[in-house]
Coordinates of C-alpha atoms in Angstrom, one line a residue:
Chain I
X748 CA 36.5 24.6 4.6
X749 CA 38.2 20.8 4.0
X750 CA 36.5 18.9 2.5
X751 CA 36.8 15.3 1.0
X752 CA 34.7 14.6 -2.5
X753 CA 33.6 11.2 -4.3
X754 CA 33.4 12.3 -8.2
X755 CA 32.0 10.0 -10.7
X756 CA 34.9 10.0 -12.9
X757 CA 34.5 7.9 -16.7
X758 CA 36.4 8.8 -19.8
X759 CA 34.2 8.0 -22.5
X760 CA 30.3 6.8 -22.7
X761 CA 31.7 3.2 -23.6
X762 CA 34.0 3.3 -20.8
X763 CA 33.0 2.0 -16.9
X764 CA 32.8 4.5 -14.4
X765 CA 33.5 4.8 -11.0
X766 CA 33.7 7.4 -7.7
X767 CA 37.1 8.4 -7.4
X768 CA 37.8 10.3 -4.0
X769 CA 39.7 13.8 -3.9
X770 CA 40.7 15.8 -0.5
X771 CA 40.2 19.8 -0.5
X772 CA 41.1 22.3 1.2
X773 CA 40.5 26.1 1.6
X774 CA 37.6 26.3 0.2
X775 CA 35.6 29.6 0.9
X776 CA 31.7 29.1 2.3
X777 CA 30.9 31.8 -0.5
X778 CA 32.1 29.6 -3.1
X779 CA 29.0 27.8 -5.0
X780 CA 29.7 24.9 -6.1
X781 CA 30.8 25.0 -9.6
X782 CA 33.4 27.6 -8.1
X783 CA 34.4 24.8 -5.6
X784 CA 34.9 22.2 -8.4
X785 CA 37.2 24.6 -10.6
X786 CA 39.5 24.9 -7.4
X787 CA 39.6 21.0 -7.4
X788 CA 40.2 21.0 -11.3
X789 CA 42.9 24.0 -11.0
X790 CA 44.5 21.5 -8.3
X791 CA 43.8 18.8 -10.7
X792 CA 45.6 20.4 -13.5
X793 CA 48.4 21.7 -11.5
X794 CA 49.2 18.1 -10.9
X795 CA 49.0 17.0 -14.5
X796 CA 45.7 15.1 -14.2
X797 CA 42.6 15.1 -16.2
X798 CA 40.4 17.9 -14.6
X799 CA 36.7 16.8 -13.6
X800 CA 34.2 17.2 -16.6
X801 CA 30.7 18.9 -15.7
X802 CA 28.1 20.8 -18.1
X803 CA 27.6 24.7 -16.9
X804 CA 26.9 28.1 -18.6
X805 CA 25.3 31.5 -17.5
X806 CA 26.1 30.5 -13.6
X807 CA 23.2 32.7 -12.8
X808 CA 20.8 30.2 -12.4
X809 CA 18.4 31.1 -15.7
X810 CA 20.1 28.7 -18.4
X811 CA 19.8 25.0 -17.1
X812 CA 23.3 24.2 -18.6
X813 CA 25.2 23.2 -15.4
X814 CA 23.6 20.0 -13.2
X815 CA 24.9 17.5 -10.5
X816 CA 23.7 15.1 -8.3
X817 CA 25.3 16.1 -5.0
X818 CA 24.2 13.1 -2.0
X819 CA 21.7 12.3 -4.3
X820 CA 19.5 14.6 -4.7
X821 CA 19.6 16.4 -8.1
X822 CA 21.3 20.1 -7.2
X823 CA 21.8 19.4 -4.1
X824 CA 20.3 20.5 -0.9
X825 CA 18.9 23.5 -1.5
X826 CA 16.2 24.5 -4.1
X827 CA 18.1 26.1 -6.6
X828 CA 20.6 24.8 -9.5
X829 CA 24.1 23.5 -8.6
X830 CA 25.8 27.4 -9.8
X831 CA 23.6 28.7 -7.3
X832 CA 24.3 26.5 -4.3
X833 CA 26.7 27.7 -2.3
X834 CA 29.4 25.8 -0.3
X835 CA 28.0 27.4 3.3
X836 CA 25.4 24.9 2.9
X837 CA 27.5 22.3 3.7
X838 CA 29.7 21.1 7.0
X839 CA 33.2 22.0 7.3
X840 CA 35.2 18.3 6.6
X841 CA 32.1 16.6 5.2
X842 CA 32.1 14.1 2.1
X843 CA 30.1 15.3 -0.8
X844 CA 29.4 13.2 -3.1
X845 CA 28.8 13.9 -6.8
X846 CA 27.9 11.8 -10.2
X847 CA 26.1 12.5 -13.1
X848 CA 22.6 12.6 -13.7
X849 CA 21.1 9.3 -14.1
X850 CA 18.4 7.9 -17.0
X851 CA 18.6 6.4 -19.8
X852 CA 18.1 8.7 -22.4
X853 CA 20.6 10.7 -21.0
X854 CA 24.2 8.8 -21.5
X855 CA 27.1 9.8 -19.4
X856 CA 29.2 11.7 -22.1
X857 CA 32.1 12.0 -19.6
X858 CA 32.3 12.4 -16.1
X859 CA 29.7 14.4 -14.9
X860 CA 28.8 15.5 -18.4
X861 CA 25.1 13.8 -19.5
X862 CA 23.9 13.9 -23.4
X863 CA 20.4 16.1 -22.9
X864 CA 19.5 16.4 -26.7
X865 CA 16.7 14.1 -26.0
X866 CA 15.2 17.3 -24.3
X867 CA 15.7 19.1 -27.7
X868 CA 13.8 16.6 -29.9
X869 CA 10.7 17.1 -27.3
X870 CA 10.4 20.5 -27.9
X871 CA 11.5 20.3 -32.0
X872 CA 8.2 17.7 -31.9
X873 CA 6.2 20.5 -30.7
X874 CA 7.5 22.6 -28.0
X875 CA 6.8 26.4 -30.3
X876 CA 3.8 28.1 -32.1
X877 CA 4.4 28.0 -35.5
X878 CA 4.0 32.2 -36.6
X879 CA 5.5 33.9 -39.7
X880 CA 8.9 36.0 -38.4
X881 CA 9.1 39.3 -39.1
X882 CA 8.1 43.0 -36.9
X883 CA 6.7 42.3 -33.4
X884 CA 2.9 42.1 -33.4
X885 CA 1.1 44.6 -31.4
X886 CA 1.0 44.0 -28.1
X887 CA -2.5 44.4 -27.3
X888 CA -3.7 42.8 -30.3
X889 CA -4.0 39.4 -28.6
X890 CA -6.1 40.1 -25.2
X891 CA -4.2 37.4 -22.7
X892 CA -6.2 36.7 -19.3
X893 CA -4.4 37.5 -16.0
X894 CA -4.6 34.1 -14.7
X895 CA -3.7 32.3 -18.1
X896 CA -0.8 34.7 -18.2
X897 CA 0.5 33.7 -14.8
X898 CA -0.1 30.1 -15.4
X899 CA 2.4 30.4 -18.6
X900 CA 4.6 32.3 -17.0
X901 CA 4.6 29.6 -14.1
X902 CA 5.6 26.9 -16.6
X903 CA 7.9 29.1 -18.8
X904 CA 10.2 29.2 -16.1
X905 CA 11.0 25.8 -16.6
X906 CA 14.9 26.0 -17.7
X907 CA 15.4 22.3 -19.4
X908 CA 18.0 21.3 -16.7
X909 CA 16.6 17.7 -16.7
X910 CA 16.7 17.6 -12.5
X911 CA 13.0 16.3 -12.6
X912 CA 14.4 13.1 -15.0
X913 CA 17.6 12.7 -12.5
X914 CA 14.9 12.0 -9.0
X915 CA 12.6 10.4 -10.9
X916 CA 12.9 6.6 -9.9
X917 CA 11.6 5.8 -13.1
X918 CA 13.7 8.6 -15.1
X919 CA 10.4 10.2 -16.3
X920 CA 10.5 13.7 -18.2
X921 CA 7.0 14.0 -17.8
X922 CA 7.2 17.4 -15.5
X923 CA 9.2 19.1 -17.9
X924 CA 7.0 18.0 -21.3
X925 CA 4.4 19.3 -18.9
X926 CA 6.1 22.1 -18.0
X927 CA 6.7 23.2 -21.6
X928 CA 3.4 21.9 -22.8
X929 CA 1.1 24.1 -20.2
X930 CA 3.2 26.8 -21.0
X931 CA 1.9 27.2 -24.3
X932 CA -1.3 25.2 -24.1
X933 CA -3.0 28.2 -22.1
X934 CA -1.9 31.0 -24.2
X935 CA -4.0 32.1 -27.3
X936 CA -1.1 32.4 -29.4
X937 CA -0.7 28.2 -28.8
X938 CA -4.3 27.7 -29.4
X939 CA -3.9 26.6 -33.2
X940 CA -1.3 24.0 -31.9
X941 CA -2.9 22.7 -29.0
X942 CA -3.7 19.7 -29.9
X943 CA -1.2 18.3 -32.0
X944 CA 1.1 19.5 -29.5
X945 CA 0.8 17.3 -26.7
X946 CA 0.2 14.2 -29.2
X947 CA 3.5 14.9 -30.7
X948 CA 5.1 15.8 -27.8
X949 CA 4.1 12.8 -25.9
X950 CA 4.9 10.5 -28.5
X951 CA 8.7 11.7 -28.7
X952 CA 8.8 11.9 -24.6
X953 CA 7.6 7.9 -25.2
X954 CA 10.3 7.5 -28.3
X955 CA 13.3 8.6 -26.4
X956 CA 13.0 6.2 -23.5
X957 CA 12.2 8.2 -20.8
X958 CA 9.7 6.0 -18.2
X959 CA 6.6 6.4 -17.2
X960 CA 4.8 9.0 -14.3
X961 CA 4.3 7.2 -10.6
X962 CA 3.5 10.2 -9.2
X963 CA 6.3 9.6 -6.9
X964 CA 6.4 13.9 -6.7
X965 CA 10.6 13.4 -6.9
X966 CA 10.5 16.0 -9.8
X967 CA 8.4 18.3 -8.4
X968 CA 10.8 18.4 -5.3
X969 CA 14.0 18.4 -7.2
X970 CA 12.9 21.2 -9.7
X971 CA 14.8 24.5 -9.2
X972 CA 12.1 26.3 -11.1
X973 CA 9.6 25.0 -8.6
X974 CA 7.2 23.8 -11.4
X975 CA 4.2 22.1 -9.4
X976 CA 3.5 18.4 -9.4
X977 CA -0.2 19.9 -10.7
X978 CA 1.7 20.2 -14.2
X979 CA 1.9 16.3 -15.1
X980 CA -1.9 16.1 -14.3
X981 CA -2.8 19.2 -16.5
X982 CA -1.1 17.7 -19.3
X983 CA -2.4 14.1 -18.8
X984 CA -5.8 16.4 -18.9
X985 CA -4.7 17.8 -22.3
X986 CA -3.4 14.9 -23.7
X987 CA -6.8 12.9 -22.8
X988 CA -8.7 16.0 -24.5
X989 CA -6.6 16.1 -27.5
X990 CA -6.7 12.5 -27.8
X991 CA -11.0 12.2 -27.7
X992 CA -11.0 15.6 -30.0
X993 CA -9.0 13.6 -32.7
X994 CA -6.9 16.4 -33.0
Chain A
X765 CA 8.7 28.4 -45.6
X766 CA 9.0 24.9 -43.4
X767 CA 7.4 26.4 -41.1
X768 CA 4.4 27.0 -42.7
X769 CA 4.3 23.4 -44.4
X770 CA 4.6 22.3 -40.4
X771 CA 1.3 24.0 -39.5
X772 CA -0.6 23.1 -41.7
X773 CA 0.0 19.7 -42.7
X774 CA -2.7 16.8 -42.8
X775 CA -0.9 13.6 -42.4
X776 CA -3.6 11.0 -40.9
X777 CA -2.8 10.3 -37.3
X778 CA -3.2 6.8 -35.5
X779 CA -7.0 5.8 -34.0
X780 CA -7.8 6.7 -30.5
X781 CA -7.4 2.9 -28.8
X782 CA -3.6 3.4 -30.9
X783 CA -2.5 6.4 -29.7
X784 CA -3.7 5.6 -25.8
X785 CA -2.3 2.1 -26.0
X786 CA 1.1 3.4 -27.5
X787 CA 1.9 5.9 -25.0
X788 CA 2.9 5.7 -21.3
X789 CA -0.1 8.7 -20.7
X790 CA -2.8 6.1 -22.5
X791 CA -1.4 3.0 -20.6
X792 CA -1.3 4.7 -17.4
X793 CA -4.9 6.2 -18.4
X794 CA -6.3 2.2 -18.5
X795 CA -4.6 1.8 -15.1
X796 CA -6.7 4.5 -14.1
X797 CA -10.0 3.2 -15.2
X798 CA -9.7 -0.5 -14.4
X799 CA -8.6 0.4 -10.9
X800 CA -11.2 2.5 -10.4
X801 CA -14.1 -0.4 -11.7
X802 CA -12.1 -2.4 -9.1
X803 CA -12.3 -0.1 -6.4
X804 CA -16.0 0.4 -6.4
X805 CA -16.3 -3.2 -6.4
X806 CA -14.0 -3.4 -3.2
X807 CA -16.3 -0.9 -1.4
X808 CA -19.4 -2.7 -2.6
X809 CA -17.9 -6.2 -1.1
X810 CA -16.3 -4.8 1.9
X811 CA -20.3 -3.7 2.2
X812 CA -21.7 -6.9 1.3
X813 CA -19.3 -8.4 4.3
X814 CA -20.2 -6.7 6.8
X815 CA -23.7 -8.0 6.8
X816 CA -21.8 -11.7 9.1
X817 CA -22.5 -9.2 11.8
X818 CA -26.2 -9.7 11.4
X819 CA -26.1 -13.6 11.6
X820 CA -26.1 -16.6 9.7
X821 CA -29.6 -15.7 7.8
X822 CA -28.9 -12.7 6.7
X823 CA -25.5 -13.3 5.2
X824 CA -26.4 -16.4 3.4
X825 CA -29.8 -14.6 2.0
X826 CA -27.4 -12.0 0.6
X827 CA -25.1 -14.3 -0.8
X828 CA -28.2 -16.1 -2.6
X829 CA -29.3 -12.4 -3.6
X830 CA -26.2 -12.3 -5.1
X831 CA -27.2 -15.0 -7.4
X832 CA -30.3 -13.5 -8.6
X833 CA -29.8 -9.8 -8.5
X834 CA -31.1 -8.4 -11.8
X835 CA -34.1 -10.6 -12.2
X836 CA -36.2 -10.5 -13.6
X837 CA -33.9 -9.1 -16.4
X838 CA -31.2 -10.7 -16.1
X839 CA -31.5 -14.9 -15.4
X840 CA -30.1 -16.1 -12.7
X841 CA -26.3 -15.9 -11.8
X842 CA -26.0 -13.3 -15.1
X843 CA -25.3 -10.6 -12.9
X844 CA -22.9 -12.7 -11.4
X845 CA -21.6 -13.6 -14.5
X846 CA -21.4 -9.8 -15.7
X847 CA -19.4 -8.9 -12.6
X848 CA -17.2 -11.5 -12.8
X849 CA -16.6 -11.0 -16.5
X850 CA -16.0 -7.5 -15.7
X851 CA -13.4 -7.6 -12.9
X852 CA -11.5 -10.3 -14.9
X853 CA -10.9 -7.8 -18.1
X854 CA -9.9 -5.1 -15.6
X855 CA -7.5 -6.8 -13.4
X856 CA -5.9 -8.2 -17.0
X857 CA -6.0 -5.0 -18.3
X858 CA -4.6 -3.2 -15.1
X859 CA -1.7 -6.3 -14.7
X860 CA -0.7 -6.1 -18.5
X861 CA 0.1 -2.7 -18.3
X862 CA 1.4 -2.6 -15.3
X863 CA 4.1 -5.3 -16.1
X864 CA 4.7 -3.3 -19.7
X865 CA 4.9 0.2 -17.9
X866 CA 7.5 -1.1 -15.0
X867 CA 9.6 -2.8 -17.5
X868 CA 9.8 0.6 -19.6
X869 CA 10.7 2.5 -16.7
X870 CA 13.2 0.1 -15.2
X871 CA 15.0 0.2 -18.5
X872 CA 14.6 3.9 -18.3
X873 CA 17.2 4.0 -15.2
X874 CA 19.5 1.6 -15.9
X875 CA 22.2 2.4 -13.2
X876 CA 21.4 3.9 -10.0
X877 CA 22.9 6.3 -7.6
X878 CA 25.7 5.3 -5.8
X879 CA 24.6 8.1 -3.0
X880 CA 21.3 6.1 -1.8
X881 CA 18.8 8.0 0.2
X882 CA 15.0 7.1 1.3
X883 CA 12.9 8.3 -2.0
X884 CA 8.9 8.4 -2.3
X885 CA 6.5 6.8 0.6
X886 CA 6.5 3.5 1.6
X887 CA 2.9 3.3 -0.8
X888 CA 3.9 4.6 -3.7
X889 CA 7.4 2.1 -3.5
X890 CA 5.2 -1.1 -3.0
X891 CA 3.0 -0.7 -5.9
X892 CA 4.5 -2.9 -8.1
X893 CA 5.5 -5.6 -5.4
X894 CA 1.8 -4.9 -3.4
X895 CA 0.0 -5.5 -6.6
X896 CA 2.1 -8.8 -7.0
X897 CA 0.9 -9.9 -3.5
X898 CA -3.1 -9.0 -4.3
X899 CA -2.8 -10.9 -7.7
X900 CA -1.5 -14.0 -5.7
X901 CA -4.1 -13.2 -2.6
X902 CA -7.1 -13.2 -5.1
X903 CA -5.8 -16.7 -7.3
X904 CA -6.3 -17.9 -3.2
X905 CA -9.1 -16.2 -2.2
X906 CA -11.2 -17.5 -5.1
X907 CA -9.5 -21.2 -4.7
X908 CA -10.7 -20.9 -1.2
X909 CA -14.0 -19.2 -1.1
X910 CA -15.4 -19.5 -4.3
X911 CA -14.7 -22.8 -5.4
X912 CA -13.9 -24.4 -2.8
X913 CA -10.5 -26.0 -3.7
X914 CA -8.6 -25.3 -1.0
X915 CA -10.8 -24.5 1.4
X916 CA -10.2 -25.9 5.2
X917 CA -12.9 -27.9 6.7
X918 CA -15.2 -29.2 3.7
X919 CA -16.9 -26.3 1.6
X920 CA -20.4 -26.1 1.9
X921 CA -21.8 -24.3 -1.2
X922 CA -24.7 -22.4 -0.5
X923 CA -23.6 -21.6 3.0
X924 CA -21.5 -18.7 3.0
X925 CA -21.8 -18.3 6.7
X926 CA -19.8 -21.3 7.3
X927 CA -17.2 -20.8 4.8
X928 CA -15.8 -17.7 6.1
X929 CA -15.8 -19.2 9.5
X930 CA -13.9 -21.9 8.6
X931 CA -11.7 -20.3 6.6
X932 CA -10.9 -17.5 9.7
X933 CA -10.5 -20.5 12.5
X934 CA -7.4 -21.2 10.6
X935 CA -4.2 -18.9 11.8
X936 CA -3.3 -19.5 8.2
X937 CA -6.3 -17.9 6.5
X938 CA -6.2 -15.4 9.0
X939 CA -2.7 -14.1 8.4
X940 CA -2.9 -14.5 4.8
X941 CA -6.2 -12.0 4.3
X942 CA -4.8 -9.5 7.2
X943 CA -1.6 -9.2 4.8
X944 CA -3.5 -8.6 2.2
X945 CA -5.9 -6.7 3.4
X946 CA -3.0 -4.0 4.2
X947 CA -1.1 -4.4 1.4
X948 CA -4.6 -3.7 0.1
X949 CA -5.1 -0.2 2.0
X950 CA -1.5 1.2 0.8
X951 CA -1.8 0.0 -2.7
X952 CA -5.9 1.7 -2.7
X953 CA -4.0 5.1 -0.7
X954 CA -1.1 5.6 -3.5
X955 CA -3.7 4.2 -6.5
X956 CA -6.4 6.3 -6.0
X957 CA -4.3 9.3 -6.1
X958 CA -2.4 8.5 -8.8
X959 CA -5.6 7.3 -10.8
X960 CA -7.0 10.7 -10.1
X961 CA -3.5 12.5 -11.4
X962 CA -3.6 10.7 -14.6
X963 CA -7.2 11.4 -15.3
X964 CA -6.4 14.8 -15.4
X965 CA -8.3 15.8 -11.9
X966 CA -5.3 17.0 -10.3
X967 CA -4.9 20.7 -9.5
X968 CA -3.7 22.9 -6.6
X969 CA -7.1 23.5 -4.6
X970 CA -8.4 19.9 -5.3
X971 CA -5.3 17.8 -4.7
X972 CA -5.3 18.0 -0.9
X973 CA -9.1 17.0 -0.9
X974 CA -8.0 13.8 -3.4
X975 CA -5.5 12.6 -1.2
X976 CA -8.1 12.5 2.2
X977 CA -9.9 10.8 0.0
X978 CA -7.6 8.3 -0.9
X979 CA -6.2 8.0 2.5
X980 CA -10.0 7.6 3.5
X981 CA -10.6 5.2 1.5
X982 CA -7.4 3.1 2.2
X983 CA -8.9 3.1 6.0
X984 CA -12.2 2.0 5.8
X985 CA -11.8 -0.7 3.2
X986 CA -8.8 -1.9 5.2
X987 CA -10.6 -2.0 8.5
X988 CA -13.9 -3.0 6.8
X989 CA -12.3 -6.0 5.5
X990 CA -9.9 -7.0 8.6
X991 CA -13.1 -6.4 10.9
X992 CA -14.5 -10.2 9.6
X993 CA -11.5 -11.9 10.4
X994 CA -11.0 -10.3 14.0
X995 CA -14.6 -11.0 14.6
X996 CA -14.5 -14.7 14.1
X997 CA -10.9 -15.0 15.9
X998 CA -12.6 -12.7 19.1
X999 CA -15.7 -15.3 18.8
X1000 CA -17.9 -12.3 17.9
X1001 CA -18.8 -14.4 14.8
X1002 CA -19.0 -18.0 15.0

């Protein structure tokens, strides 16, 4: 495959960016696309120029480290994260083009690189159930209902990529404080926390400048993990519960 | 052992009007509510409307009705007064935090895209400019209707009848409601549904029964409304 890419290229966070166009060529349709953007940066290299920045890990699709918008749509065209799109989803000799994702709490660190900490200090406010460490409980100590397991496990396989903040229009993280909020919200073992969880967890979403849900349904549609739009009202429901309860 | 100190700490947390009027979920929750007063006062006026079709006596008798509905509790024009009162706190309430909410998320994506493609319906990307339009539509309506400022034609107060007549034999008044009678119906279609999400009513099995209601509800206010000025432009009124 040829193709020709428009990278969001920028040095530092205080530094403009800007789409700087590259030609390819030979590029397999069973490459994904992290695999076609080490060719470019082996090219890159070769030719004693700075490669192209971008964030990725496990390249399985389970860790939520890697992230592009590709034509703007966060990942790309296919349900899945960028490591796991492949390159036959695209035509031979088309532009692709690729930048960072986009919000406000999330800075451009360098090219297609994006500061996500602000994730981190969502779940730090909240995001665990607070147990002491030691031996595994027993399993069937703590009866679990079928559907309240599913429902968890539904919203556990949220990964913290931070595609629903990239489509929002309003750069929103409300689907995954939803996502990570339901997930322990239905489960006895959150029970104690319930409450303060959502306040706290709220109030941080709120602190670090995310915007605000228009149930636009861009997250939902973007998320790899296909966490339903459904989440951001269960949570509004929690946080309107633990809000009346006082805690 | 932080993590025990974590769990069972006692710090005093803010009141309930603080933490809802703090946080984007509590601000979002007063849109909620205040829209929802205002809708059922749309379908209860949109009703009230629809009685021009029985003639000149029966409107005006409702629109005196109006006047004294409540008594003998209330004196007369306290209901009126109460309604009034009413829909001014909620469309305050409902414009304040909608101005503070837009602001946060437009400062919440600073730079957009470079790639541009169509995102959202056309609804739910005209909220904030469709409310804009209704604000300025009822600032007229009232003007026109209500107090007669700029009404066409010499308002006659007491005679309702007339007043919408006049009003609707202008091409002027005419375009001006129709416009905002369907910015209206796709402001009602994405705000209804999103009032319901926020409130928490959201789930899989009821979500597609919400939105036929909202779209529902978009229709018939929309054509309940439009249907006075058509009738007086067709002569069905007059």
């Amino acid at each position: 495959m040829r193709l020709t890419l428009r990278v969001w290229r920028q040095p530092d966070p205080d530094t403009p960016g800007a789409m700087v166009t590259y030609g390819i060529d030979g590029i397999s349709e069973d490459m994904s696309f992290l695999e076609m953007l080490d060719t470019l940066n082996e090219e890159l290299i070769l030719k004693g120029e700075e490669p192209v920045a971008f964030d990725h890990d496990c390249r399985e699709g389970i860790c939520g480290a890697c992230g592009v918008v590709i034509d703007g749509e966060a990942h790309g065209p296919e349900r899945t994260t960028t490591c796991q799109l492949h390159m036959r989803h695209f035509e031979d000799g088309a532009t692709i083009d690729v930048e960072p994702w986009r919000a406000g709490a999330f800075p451009v660190v360098k090219d297609l690189v994006v500061d996500r900490s602000a994730f981190d200090r969502i779940i730090g406010s909240g995001g665990y159930i607070t147990v002491p460490t030691g031996a595994a409980p027993e399993a069937h100590a703590t009866p679990v209902p079928k559907p309240a397991a599913d429902l968890a496990f539904e919203h556990a396989e949220c990964i913290g990529c931070g595609a629903c903040v990239a489509a929002c229009p309003n750069g929103s993280a409300m689907l995954f404080t939803s996502a990570k909020v339901n997930h322990l919200g239905v489960l006895p073992q959150g029970a104690p926390e319930r409450e303060t969880r959502v306040l706290d967890m709220v109030a941080t979403m709120d602190e670090e400048g995310f915007g605000g849900c228009t149930l636009a349904g861009e997250c939902a549609t973007a998320c790899p993990k296909g966490i339903p739009l459904q989440s951001i009202s269960m949570m509004n429901r929690e946080f309107l519960r633990a809000t009346v309860r006082g805690r | 052992m932080l993590s025990m100190a974590l769990a069972t700490r006692t710090d005093r947390r803010p009141s309930l009007t603080r933490t809802l009027w703090a946080s984007t979920i509590g601000k979002k929750t007063v849109m909620a509510l205040t829209g929802l007063i205002m809708l059922g006062y749309l379908v209860a006026h949109m009703y009230g409307n629809l009685k021009i079709f029985f003639g000149p006596d029966s409107f005006n008798d409702y629109g005196h009705w109006l006047r004294v509905m409540g008594e003998p509790l209330l004196h007369e024009k306290w209901g009126l007064w109460i309604v009034r009162v009413v829909l001014v706190v909620a469309v305050v309430l409902h414009g304040v935090c909608a101005y503070q909410l837009s602001r946060r998320d437009l400062a919440a994506r600073p730079s957009r895209y470079v790639h541009k493609r169509p995102r959202a319906s056309y609804a739910t990307r005209t909220m904030r400019w469709g409310g804009v339009i209704l604000a300025l539509f009822i600032v007229w309506h009232v003007l026109d209707l209500t107090t007669g400022t700029v009404h066409p034609g010499g308002f006659q107060p007491g005679r309702p009848y007339q007043n919408v007549v006049d009003t609707f034999s202008t091409w002027y008044g005419n375009v001006v409601y129709i416009v905002a009678m369907l910015a209206l119906g796709l402001h009602v279609r994405h705000g209804f549904w999103s009032a319901a999400q926020t409130l928490g009513a959201g789930s899989a099995t009821r979500d597609r029964l919400l939105r036929t209601t909202a779209d529902l509800l978009a229709l018939v206010l929309t054509a309940g409304f439009i249907a006075v000025p058509v009738a007086v432009m067709t002569g069905v009124v007059s």
